[in-house]
Protein backbone atom coordinates (compact mmCIF):
# COMPACT_ATOMS: atom_id res chain seq x y z
CA UNK A 1 0.00 0.00 0.00
CA UNK A 2 1.33 3.42 -0.94
CA UNK A 3 0.51 5.61 2.06
CA UNK A 4 1.37 9.32 2.20
CA UNK A 5 -0.43 10.39 5.35
CA UNK A 6 -0.56 7.25 7.47
CA UNK A 7 1.94 5.07 9.26
CA UNK A 8 0.79 1.47 9.37
CA UNK A 9 2.36 -1.30 11.37
CA UNK A 10 1.30 -4.84 12.34
CA UNK A 11 2.86 -6.85 15.13
CA UNK A 12 1.67 -9.71 17.39
CA UNK A 13 -1.94 -9.43 16.26
CA UNK A 14 -2.08 -5.65 16.79
CA UNK A 15 -2.30 -3.24 13.84
CA UNK A 16 -1.34 0.34 14.66
CA UNK A 17 -2.52 3.11 12.34
CA UNK A 18 -1.02 6.55 12.91
CA UNK A 19 -2.39 9.59 11.12
CA UNK A 20 0.78 11.34 10.15
CA UNK A 21 0.30 15.03 9.33
CA UNK A 22 1.60 16.50 12.60
CA UNK A 23 2.33 19.88 10.98
CA UNK A 24 -1.46 20.19 10.41
CA UNK A 25 -2.33 18.53 13.73
CA UNK A 26 -3.27 15.41 11.74
CA UNK A 27 -6.28 17.11 10.13
CA UNK A 28 -8.25 14.72 7.94
CA UNK A 29 -7.95 15.77 4.31
CA UNK A 30 -9.47 13.74 1.47
CA UNK A 31 -6.23 11.85 0.85
CA UNK A 32 -6.04 10.79 4.51
CA UNK A 33 -9.67 9.69 4.51
CA UNK A 34 -9.06 7.55 1.41
CA UNK A 35 -5.98 5.99 2.96
CA UNK A 36 -7.84 5.29 6.20
CA UNK A 37 -10.53 3.53 4.19
CA UNK A 38 -7.97 1.32 2.41
CA UNK A 39 -6.14 0.46 5.61
CA UNK A 40 -9.38 -0.34 7.45
CA UNK A 41 -10.34 -2.73 4.63
CA UNK A 42 -6.95 -4.39 4.95
CA UNK A 43 -7.15 -4.91 8.72
CA UNK A 44 -10.73 -6.12 8.49
CA UNK A 45 -9.71 -8.86 6.07
CA UNK A 46 -6.38 -9.80 7.64
CA UNK A 47 -7.07 -12.72 9.99
CA UNK A 48 -3.73 -12.16 11.72
CA UNK A 49 -4.96 -8.76 12.98
CA UNK A 50 -6.98 -9.14 16.18
CA UNK A 51 -6.97 -5.55 17.48
CA UNK A 52 -6.48 -2.12 15.93
CA UNK A 53 -4.99 0.99 17.53
CA UNK A 54 -5.69 4.34 15.91
CA UNK A 55 -3.66 7.40 16.91
CA UNK A 56 -2.10 10.64 15.70
CA UNK A 57 1.55 11.53 15.11
CA UNK A 58 3.29 14.06 17.33
CA UNK A 59 2.62 15.10 20.89
CA UNK A 60 -0.09 17.66 20.34
CA UNK A 61 -2.97 16.08 18.49
CA UNK A 62 -4.88 12.90 17.87
CA UNK A 63 -6.75 14.62 15.02
CA UNK A 64 -7.73 18.33 15.06
CA UNK A 65 -10.66 17.78 12.71
CA UNK A 66 -11.45 17.57 9.05
CA UNK A 67 -9.14 19.76 6.99
CA UNK A 68 -10.68 23.23 7.16
CA UNK A 69 -8.85 24.43 4.05
CA UNK A 70 -10.60 21.69 2.05
CA UNK A 71 -13.96 22.26 3.73
CA UNK A 72 -13.84 25.91 2.69
CA UNK A 73 -13.83 24.90 -1.00
CA UNK A 74 -16.80 22.53 -0.84
CA UNK A 75 -19.96 23.13 -2.86
CA UNK A 76 -23.17 21.67 -1.43
CA UNK A 77 -22.83 18.66 -3.75
CA UNK A 78 -19.20 18.12 -2.76
CA UNK A 79 -20.11 18.53 0.91
CA UNK A 80 -22.83 15.91 0.62
CA UNK A 81 -20.36 13.47 -0.88
CA UNK A 82 -17.65 14.42 1.63
CA UNK A 83 -19.94 13.83 4.63
CA UNK A 84 -21.32 10.59 3.15
CA UNK A 85 -17.82 9.23 2.57
CA UNK A 86 -16.68 10.29 6.03
CA UNK A 87 -19.74 8.70 7.60
CA UNK A 88 -19.19 5.47 5.66
CA UNK A 89 -15.61 5.32 6.95
CA UNK A 90 -16.73 5.92 10.54
CA UNK A 91 -19.40 3.24 10.22
CA UNK A 92 -16.85 0.82 8.78
CA UNK A 93 -14.69 1.40 11.86
CA UNK A 94 -17.65 1.09 14.22
CA UNK A 95 -18.73 -2.19 12.60
CA UNK A 96 -15.22 -3.65 12.57
CA UNK A 97 -15.56 -7.18 13.98
CA UNK A 98 -12.41 -6.67 16.09
CA UNK A 99 -11.77 -4.05 18.74
CA UNK A 100 -10.60 -0.64 17.56
CA UNK A 101 -8.91 1.47 20.24
CA UNK A 102 -8.54 5.23 19.85
CA UNK A 103 -5.30 6.28 21.53
CA UNK A 104 -6.16 9.96 22.01
CA UNK A 105 -2.80 11.67 22.41
CA UNK A 106 -3.94 15.31 22.30
CA UNK A 107 -6.63 17.34 20.51
CA UNK A 108 -9.58 15.24 19.27
CA UNK A 109 -11.73 17.91 17.67
CA UNK A 110 -14.44 17.84 15.03
CA UNK A 111 -13.75 14.95 12.65
CA UNK A 112 -11.08 13.79 15.12
CA UNK A 113 -13.61 13.45 17.89
CA UNK A 114 -15.99 11.78 15.44
CA UNK A 115 -13.25 9.32 14.53
CA UNK A 116 -12.65 8.58 18.22
CA UNK A 117 -16.41 8.17 18.77
CA UNK A 118 -16.54 5.51 16.03
CA UNK A 119 -13.84 3.50 17.83
CA UNK A 120 -14.85 0.93 20.46
CA UNK A 121 -12.55 2.05 23.26
CA UNK A 122 -10.95 5.44 23.92
CA UNK A 123 -7.83 5.93 26.03
CA UNK A 124 -6.62 9.50 26.39
CA UNK A 125 -3.59 11.33 27.73
CA UNK A 126 -4.42 13.96 30.32
CA UNK A 127 -3.45 16.79 27.94
CA UNK A 128 -6.18 15.77 25.46
CA UNK A 129 -9.10 18.03 24.62
CA UNK A 130 -12.24 16.65 23.06
CA UNK A 131 -14.93 18.59 21.31
CA UNK A 132 -17.12 19.26 18.31
CA UNK A 133 -16.26 22.91 17.51
CA UNK A 134 -17.90 22.96 14.05
CA UNK A 135 -20.42 25.59 15.16
CA UNK A 136 -17.52 28.06 15.37
CA UNK A 137 -16.91 27.53 11.64
CA UNK A 138 -20.58 28.03 10.78
CA UNK A 139 -21.15 24.32 10.11
CA UNK A 140 -22.17 21.23 12.02
CA UNK A 141 -20.51 17.86 12.55
CA UNK A 142 -20.83 15.76 9.39
CA UNK A 143 -19.10 12.48 10.17
CA UNK A 144 -21.76 11.14 12.55
CA UNK A 145 -20.88 13.26 15.59
CA UNK A 146 -24.42 14.49 16.25
CA UNK A 147 -25.70 10.90 16.23
CA UNK A 148 -22.98 9.09 18.16
CA UNK A 149 -22.48 11.73 20.84
CA UNK A 150 -26.17 11.80 21.80
CA UNK A 151 -26.24 8.01 22.02
CA UNK A 152 -23.15 8.03 24.20
CA UNK A 153 -23.79 10.86 26.65
CA UNK A 154 -27.46 11.85 26.23
CA UNK A 155 -29.23 14.81 24.65
CA UNK A 156 -28.60 17.45 27.32
CA UNK A 157 -24.85 17.03 27.32
CA UNK A 158 -24.58 16.40 23.56
CA UNK A 159 -26.43 19.64 22.82
CA UNK A 160 -24.31 21.46 25.40
CA UNK A 161 -21.14 20.38 23.59
CA UNK A 162 -22.32 20.81 20.00
CA UNK A 163 -24.18 24.12 20.40
CA UNK A 164 -21.31 25.85 22.22
CA UNK A 165 -18.50 24.03 20.41
CA UNK A 166 -16.43 24.26 23.60
CA UNK A 167 -13.98 21.37 24.05
CA UNK A 168 -13.74 19.51 27.33
CA UNK A 169 -10.79 18.07 29.23
CA UNK A 170 -10.23 14.45 30.09
CA UNK A 171 -11.60 14.47 33.64
CA UNK A 172 -14.94 15.76 32.36
CA UNK A 173 -14.79 13.35 29.39
CA UNK A 174 -14.16 10.49 31.80
CA UNK A 175 -17.07 11.46 34.03
CA UNK A 176 -19.37 11.72 30.97
CA UNK A 177 -18.39 8.21 29.85
CA UNK A 178 -16.81 9.61 26.68
CA UNK A 179 -13.49 7.91 27.34
CA UNK A 180 -12.51 4.70 29.10
CA UNK A 181 -9.27 5.74 30.76
CA UNK A 182 -6.92 8.68 31.25
CA UNK A 183 -3.16 8.36 31.62
CA UNK A 184 -0.17 10.67 31.65
CA UNK A 185 1.19 11.37 28.14
CA UNK A 186 4.17 9.06 28.86
CA UNK A 187 1.95 6.20 30.01
CA UNK A 188 -0.54 6.38 27.13
CA UNK A 189 1.39 4.22 24.67
CA UNK A 190 2.36 1.40 27.08
CA UNK A 191 -1.11 1.35 28.65
CA UNK A 192 -2.75 1.08 25.23
CA UNK A 193 -0.30 -1.61 24.14
CA UNK A 194 -1.03 -3.67 27.24
CA UNK A 195 -4.78 -3.44 26.62
CA UNK A 196 -4.37 -4.26 22.91
CA UNK A 197 -2.19 -7.29 23.63
CA UNK A 198 -4.68 -8.57 26.18
CA UNK A 199 -7.54 -8.23 23.67
CA UNK A 200 -5.41 -9.83 20.93
CA UNK A 201 -5.21 -12.96 23.05
CA UNK A 202 -8.98 -13.18 23.52
CA UNK A 203 -11.21 -15.37 21.38
CA UNK A 204 -11.92 -13.43 18.16
CA UNK A 205 -15.43 -14.87 17.62
CA UNK A 206 -16.40 -13.88 21.14
CA UNK A 207 -14.99 -10.36 20.65
CA UNK A 208 -16.89 -10.03 17.36
CA UNK A 209 -20.08 -11.29 18.98
CA UNK A 210 -19.81 -8.75 21.81
CA UNK A 211 -19.11 -5.89 19.43
CA UNK A 212 -22.02 -6.73 17.12
CA UNK A 213 -24.46 -7.37 19.97
CA UNK A 214 -23.63 -4.13 21.78
CA UNK A 215 -23.32 -1.86 18.75
CA UNK A 216 -26.16 -3.12 16.56
CA UNK A 217 -28.23 -4.07 19.60
CA UNK A 218 -28.12 -0.52 21.00
CA UNK A 219 -30.29 0.74 18.15
CA UNK A 220 -32.74 -2.19 18.25
CA UNK A 221 -35.81 -2.79 20.39
CA UNK A 222 -34.81 -4.93 23.41
CA UNK A 223 -36.42 -8.11 22.03
CA UNK A 224 -34.45 -7.84 18.77
CA UNK A 225 -31.23 -7.08 20.63
CA UNK A 226 -31.75 -10.10 22.85
CA UNK A 227 -32.40 -12.29 19.78
CA UNK A 228 -29.17 -11.02 18.24
CA UNK A 229 -27.29 -11.81 21.45
CA UNK A 230 -28.80 -15.32 21.51
CA UNK A 231 -27.71 -16.09 17.97
CA UNK A 232 -24.18 -14.75 18.55
CA UNK A 233 -23.93 -16.73 21.79
CA UNK A 234 -25.01 -19.91 19.99
CA UNK A 235 -22.56 -19.29 17.15
CA UNK A 236 -19.75 -18.80 19.65
CA UNK A 237 -20.57 -22.13 21.26
CA UNK A 238 -19.78 -23.86 17.96
CA UNK A 239 -16.15 -22.68 18.05
CA UNK A 240 -13.03 -24.55 19.10
CA UNK A 241 -12.11 -21.49 21.14
CA UNK A 242 -15.20 -22.03 23.28
CA UNK A 243 -14.05 -25.60 23.93
CA UNK A 244 -10.56 -24.34 24.70
CA UNK A 245 -11.75 -21.55 27.04
CA UNK A 246 -14.03 -23.77 29.09
CA UNK A 247 -11.55 -26.69 29.16
CA UNK A 248 -8.71 -24.38 30.22
CA UNK A 249 -10.85 -23.07 33.08
CA UNK A 250 -11.67 -26.58 34.28
CA UNK A 251 -8.03 -27.66 33.95
CA UNK A 252 -6.91 -24.52 35.84
CA UNK A 253 -4.59 -23.28 33.06
CA UNK A 254 -4.57 -20.18 30.83
CA UNK A 255 -6.56 -20.59 27.59
CA UNK A 256 -4.79 -20.46 24.24
CA UNK A 257 -7.31 -19.13 21.75
CA UNK A 258 -6.56 -19.87 18.08
CA UNK A 259 -9.45 -17.98 16.43
CA UNK A 260 -11.19 -21.16 15.28
N1 LIG B 1 -7.77 21.77 9.38
C1 LIG B 1 -6.70 22.28 8.72
N2 LIG B 1 -5.61 22.71 9.34
C2 LIG B 1 -5.57 22.64 10.67
C3 LIG B 1 -6.63 22.13 11.43
C4 LIG B 1 -7.77 21.68 10.71
N3 LIG B 1 -8.84 21.15 11.34
N4 LIG B 1 -6.33 22.21 12.74
C5 LIG B 1 -5.09 22.73 12.80
N5 LIG B 1 -4.63 23.00 11.55
C6 LIG B 1 -3.33 23.57 11.17
C7 LIG B 1 -3.26 25.07 11.43
O1 LIG B 1 -3.88 25.80 10.38
C8 LIG B 1 -1.78 25.27 11.51
O2 LIG B 1 -1.26 25.26 10.20
P1 LIG B 1 -0.16 26.38 9.75
O3 LIG B 1 1.00 26.17 10.69
O4 LIG B 1 0.13 26.04 8.33
O5 LIG B 1 -0.83 27.70 9.97
C9 LIG B 1 -1.29 23.99 12.18
O6 LIG B 1 -2.32 23.03 11.98
C10 LIG B 1 -1.09 24.14 13.68
O7 LIG B 1 -2.29 24.61 14.25
P2 LIG B 1 -2.39 25.93 15.17
O8 LIG B 1 -3.78 26.45 15.08
O9 LIG B 1 -1.29 26.88 14.82
O10 LIG B 1 -2.09 25.30 16.61
P3 LIG B 1 -2.56 25.87 18.01
O11 LIG B 1 -1.82 25.09 19.03
O12 LIG B 1 -2.44 27.35 18.05
O13 LIG B 1 -4.14 25.52 18.11
C11 LIG B 1 -6.08 24.10 17.86
C12 LIG B 1 -4.55 24.19 18.16
C13 LIG B 1 -6.45 22.64 17.77
C14 LIG B 1 -6.83 24.78 19.02
C15 LIG B 1 -6.37 24.86 16.55
O14 LIG B 1 -5.48 24.38 15.54
C16 LIG B 1 -7.77 24.65 16.04
O15 LIG B 1 -8.71 25.25 16.57
N6 LIG B 1 -7.95 23.81 14.98
C17 LIG B 1 -9.23 23.63 14.34
C18 LIG B 1 -10.14 22.77 15.17
C19 LIG B 1 -11.48 22.62 14.50
O16 LIG B 1 -12.24 23.54 14.33
N7 LIG B 1 -11.80 21.38 14.07
C20 LIG B 1 -13.01 21.07 13.42
C21 LIG B 1 -12.83 21.09 11.95
S1 LIG B 1 -14.33 20.60 11.10
mmCIF file of N, CA and C and ligand atoms in Angstrom, residues 21-28 60-61 63-71 82 107-112 114 131-134 136-137 139-142 167, ligand 1:
data_model
loop_
_atom_site.group_PDB
_atom_site.id
_atom_site.type_symbol
_atom_site.label_atom_id
_atom_site.label_comp_id
_atom_site.label_asym_id
_atom_site.label_seq_id
_atom_site.Cartn_x
_atom_site.Cartn_y
_atom_site.Cartn_z
ATOM 1 N N UNK A 21 0.165 13.672 9.875
ATOM 2 C CA UNK A 21 0.304 15.033 9.333
ATOM 3 C C UNK A 21 0.491 15.975 10.531
ATOM 4 N N UNK A 22 1.516 15.736 11.340
ATOM 5 C CA UNK A 22 1.601 16.496 12.597
ATOM 6 C C UNK A 22 1.667 18.003 12.390
ATOM 7 N N UNK A 23 2.225 18.431 11.217
ATOM 8 C CA UNK A 23 2.331 19.883 10.981
ATOM 9 C C UNK A 23 0.951 20.519 10.816
ATOM 10 N N UNK A 24 -0.060 19.705 10.511
ATOM 11 C CA UNK A 24 -1.460 20.189 10.414
ATOM 12 C C UNK A 24 -2.301 19.547 11.506
ATOM 13 N N UNK A 25 -1.667 19.191 12.588
ATOM 14 C CA UNK A 25 -2.328 18.531 13.725
ATOM 15 C C UNK A 25 -3.179 17.335 13.272
ATOM 16 N N UNK A 26 -2.660 16.651 12.252
ATOM 17 C CA UNK A 26 -3.266 15.406 11.741
ATOM 18 C C UNK A 26 -4.679 15.607 11.192
ATOM 19 N N UNK A 27 -4.948 16.823 10.696
ATOM 20 C CA UNK A 27 -6.279 17.111 10.129
ATOM 21 C C UNK A 27 -6.577 16.131 8.993
ATOM 22 N N UNK A 28 -7.832 15.731 8.917
ATOM 23 C CA UNK A 28 -8.253 14.719 7.943
ATOM 24 C C UNK A 28 -8.569 15.390 6.605
ATOM 25 N N UNK A 60 0.932 16.641 20.105
ATOM 26 C CA UNK A 60 -0.087 17.663 20.339
ATOM 27 C C UNK A 60 -1.502 17.207 20.013
ATOM 28 N N UNK A 61 -1.611 16.369 18.970
ATOM 29 C CA UNK A 61 -2.974 16.080 18.489
ATOM 30 C C UNK A 61 -3.174 14.615 18.156
ATOM 31 N N UNK A 63 -6.338 14.045 16.308
ATOM 32 C CA UNK A 63 -6.746 14.620 15.020
ATOM 33 C C UNK A 63 -7.516 15.904 15.338
ATOM 34 N N UNK A 64 -7.079 17.042 14.751
ATOM 35 C CA UNK A 64 -7.734 18.328 15.062
ATOM 36 C C UNK A 64 -8.908 18.618 14.133
ATOM 37 N N UNK A 65 -9.442 17.583 13.500
ATOM 38 C CA UNK A 65 -10.658 17.783 12.708
ATOM 39 C C UNK A 65 -10.467 17.470 11.252
ATOM 40 N N UNK A 66 -11.560 17.622 10.505
ATOM 41 C CA UNK A 66 -11.446 17.565 9.050
ATOM 42 C C UNK A 66 -10.629 18.778 8.624
ATOM 43 N N UNK A 67 -10.030 18.687 7.442
ATOM 44 C CA UNK A 67 -9.140 19.759 6.993
ATOM 45 C C UNK A 67 -9.970 20.979 6.580
ATOM 46 N N UNK A 68 -9.834 22.046 7.363
ATOM 47 C CA UNK A 68 -10.683 23.226 7.160
ATOM 48 C C UNK A 68 -10.394 23.892 5.816
ATOM 49 N N UNK A 69 -9.146 23.799 5.344
ATOM 50 C CA UNK A 69 -8.848 24.431 4.051
ATOM 51 C C UNK A 69 -9.580 23.706 2.916
ATOM 52 N N UNK A 70 -9.820 22.416 3.060
ATOM 53 C CA UNK A 70 -10.604 21.688 2.050
ATOM 54 C C UNK A 70 -12.103 21.946 2.233
ATOM 55 N N UNK A 71 -12.527 22.013 3.488
ATOM 56 C CA UNK A 71 -13.963 22.263 3.735
ATOM 57 C C UNK A 71 -14.385 23.589 3.092
ATOM 58 N N UNK A 82 -18.711 14.422 0.618
ATOM 59 C CA UNK A 82 -17.653 14.417 1.634
ATOM 60 C C UNK A 82 -18.190 13.828 2.953
ATOM 61 N N UNK A 107 -5.348 16.841 21.006
ATOM 62 C CA UNK A 107 -6.634 17.338 20.514
ATOM 63 C C UNK A 107 -7.398 16.267 19.721
ATOM 64 N N UNK A 108 -8.654 16.062 20.081
ATOM 65 C CA UNK A 108 -9.580 15.242 19.271
ATOM 66 C C UNK A 108 -10.776 16.145 19.033
ATOM 67 N N UNK A 109 -10.711 16.887 17.932
ATOM 68 C CA UNK A 109 -11.727 17.908 17.672
ATOM 69 C C UNK A 109 -12.444 17.612 16.359
ATOM 70 N N UNK A 110 -13.699 17.998 16.266
ATOM 71 C CA UNK A 110 -14.445 17.841 15.028
ATOM 72 C C UNK A 110 -14.356 16.414 14.507
ATOM 73 N N UNK A 111 -13.878 16.284 13.244
ATOM 74 C CA UNK A 111 -13.746 14.953 12.645
ATOM 75 C C UNK A 111 -12.854 14.032 13.463
ATOM 76 N N UNK A 112 -11.947 14.599 14.256
ATOM 77 C CA UNK A 112 -11.076 13.788 15.117
ATOM 78 C C UNK A 112 -11.855 13.185 16.270
ATOM 79 N N UNK A 114 -15.061 12.716 16.085
ATOM 80 C CA UNK A 114 -15.992 11.777 15.440
ATOM 81 C C UNK A 114 -15.303 10.440 15.147
ATOM 82 N N UNK A 131 -13.807 17.702 21.570
ATOM 83 C CA UNK A 131 -14.928 18.591 21.309
ATOM 84 C C UNK A 131 -15.381 18.567 19.865
ATOM 85 N N UNK A 132 -16.570 19.121 19.655
ATOM 86 C CA UNK A 132 -17.121 19.262 18.308
ATOM 87 C C UNK A 132 -17.306 20.767 18.066
ATOM 88 N N UNK A 133 -16.207 21.448 17.623
ATOM 89 C CA UNK A 133 -16.256 22.913 17.512
ATOM 90 C C UNK A 133 -16.806 23.432 16.177
ATOM 91 N N UNK A 134 -17.457 22.560 15.391
ATOM 92 C CA UNK A 134 -17.898 22.965 14.050
ATOM 93 C C UNK A 134 -18.738 24.227 14.045
ATOM 94 N N UNK A 136 -18.367 26.856 15.454
ATOM 95 C CA UNK A 136 -17.524 28.060 15.373
ATOM 96 C C UNK A 136 -17.108 28.347 13.929
ATOM 97 N N UNK A 137 -17.243 27.333 13.065
ATOM 98 C CA UNK A 137 -16.915 27.525 11.644
ATOM 99 C C UNK A 137 -18.184 27.766 10.825
ATOM 100 N N UNK A 139 -20.659 25.611 10.634
ATOM 101 C CA UNK A 139 -21.146 24.324 10.111
ATOM 102 C C UNK A 139 -21.537 23.421 11.282
ATOM 103 N N UNK A 140 -21.891 22.195 10.969
ATOM 104 C CA UNK A 140 -22.174 21.228 12.023
ATOM 105 C C UNK A 140 -21.366 19.969 11.772
ATOM 106 N N UNK A 141 -21.259 19.104 12.762
ATOM 107 C CA UNK A 141 -20.508 17.862 12.555
ATOM 108 C C UNK A 141 -21.136 17.062 11.408
ATOM 109 N N UNK A 142 -20.300 16.470 10.561
ATOM 110 C CA UNK A 142 -20.834 15.765 9.392
ATOM 111 C C UNK A 142 -20.387 14.324 9.267
ATOM 112 N N UNK A 167 -14.564 22.684 23.734
ATOM 113 C CA UNK A 167 -13.982 21.368 24.049
ATOM 114 C C UNK A 167 -13.944 21.113 25.550
HETATM 115 N N1 LIG B 1 -7.768 21.774 9.385
HETATM 116 C C1 LIG B 1 -6.700 22.278 8.723
HETATM 117 N N2 LIG B 1 -5.609 22.709 9.342
HETATM 118 C C2 LIG B 1 -5.567 22.643 10.675
HETATM 119 C C3 LIG B 1 -6.632 22.134 11.425
HETATM 120 C C4 LIG B 1 -7.772 21.683 10.715
HETATM 121 N N3 LIG B 1 -8.840 21.149 11.339
HETATM 122 N N4 LIG B 1 -6.326 22.210 12.742
HETATM 123 C C5 LIG B 1 -5.088 22.728 12.796
HETATM 124 N N5 LIG B 1 -4.629 22.997 11.554
HETATM 125 C C6 LIG B 1 -3.334 23.567 11.171
HETATM 126 C C7 LIG B 1 -3.262 25.074 11.431
HETATM 127 O O1 LIG B 1 -3.880 25.796 10.377
HETATM 128 C C8 LIG B 1 -1.776 25.270 11.510
HETATM 129 O O2 LIG B 1 -1.261 25.256 10.204
HETATM 130 P P1 LIG B 1 -0.157 26.384 9.751
HETATM 131 O O3 LIG B 1 1.002 26.167 10.688
HETATM 132 O O4 LIG B 1 0.126 26.037 8.335
HETATM 133 O O5 LIG B 1 -0.830 27.702 9.969
HETATM 134 C C9 LIG B 1 -1.290 23.993 12.181
HETATM 135 O O6 LIG B 1 -2.322 23.027 11.983
HETATM 136 C C10 LIG B 1 -1.086 24.135 13.676
HETATM 137 O O7 LIG B 1 -2.290 24.613 14.252
HETATM 138 P P2 LIG B 1 -2.393 25.930 15.166
HETATM 139 O O8 LIG B 1 -3.778 26.454 15.080
HETATM 140 O O9 LIG B 1 -1.293 26.878 14.819
HETATM 141 O O10 LIG B 1 -2.095 25.295 16.610
HETATM 142 P P3 LIG B 1 -2.557 25.869 18.008
HETATM 143 O O11 LIG B 1 -1.822 25.086 19.027
HETATM 144 O O12 LIG B 1 -2.441 27.348 18.049
HETATM 145 O O13 LIG B 1 -4.136 25.515 18.112
HETATM 146 C C11 LIG B 1 -6.081 24.103 17.863
HETATM 147 C C12 LIG B 1 -4.547 24.189 18.163
HETATM 148 C C13 LIG B 1 -6.451 22.642 17.773
HETATM 149 C C14 LIG B 1 -6.834 24.783 19.017
HETATM 150 C C15 LIG B 1 -6.371 24.856 16.546
HETATM 151 O O14 LIG B 1 -5.481 24.375 15.537
HETATM 152 C C16 LIG B 1 -7.775 24.655 16.041
HETATM 153 O O15 LIG B 1 -8.706 25.252 16.572
HETATM 154 N N6 LIG B 1 -7.954 23.811 14.985
HETATM 155 C C17 LIG B 1 -9.233 23.631 14.343
HETATM 156 C C18 LIG B 1 -10.142 22.767 15.172
HETATM 157 C C19 LIG B 1 -11.481 22.616 14.497
HETATM 158 O O16 LIG B 1 -12.237 23.542 14.325
HETATM 159 N N7 LIG B 1 -11.797 21.382 14.070
HETATM 160 C C20 LIG B 1 -13.009 21.075 13.420
HETATM 161 C C21 LIG B 1 -12.831 21.092 11.950
HETATM 162 S S1 LIG B 1 -14.331 20.599 11.098
#
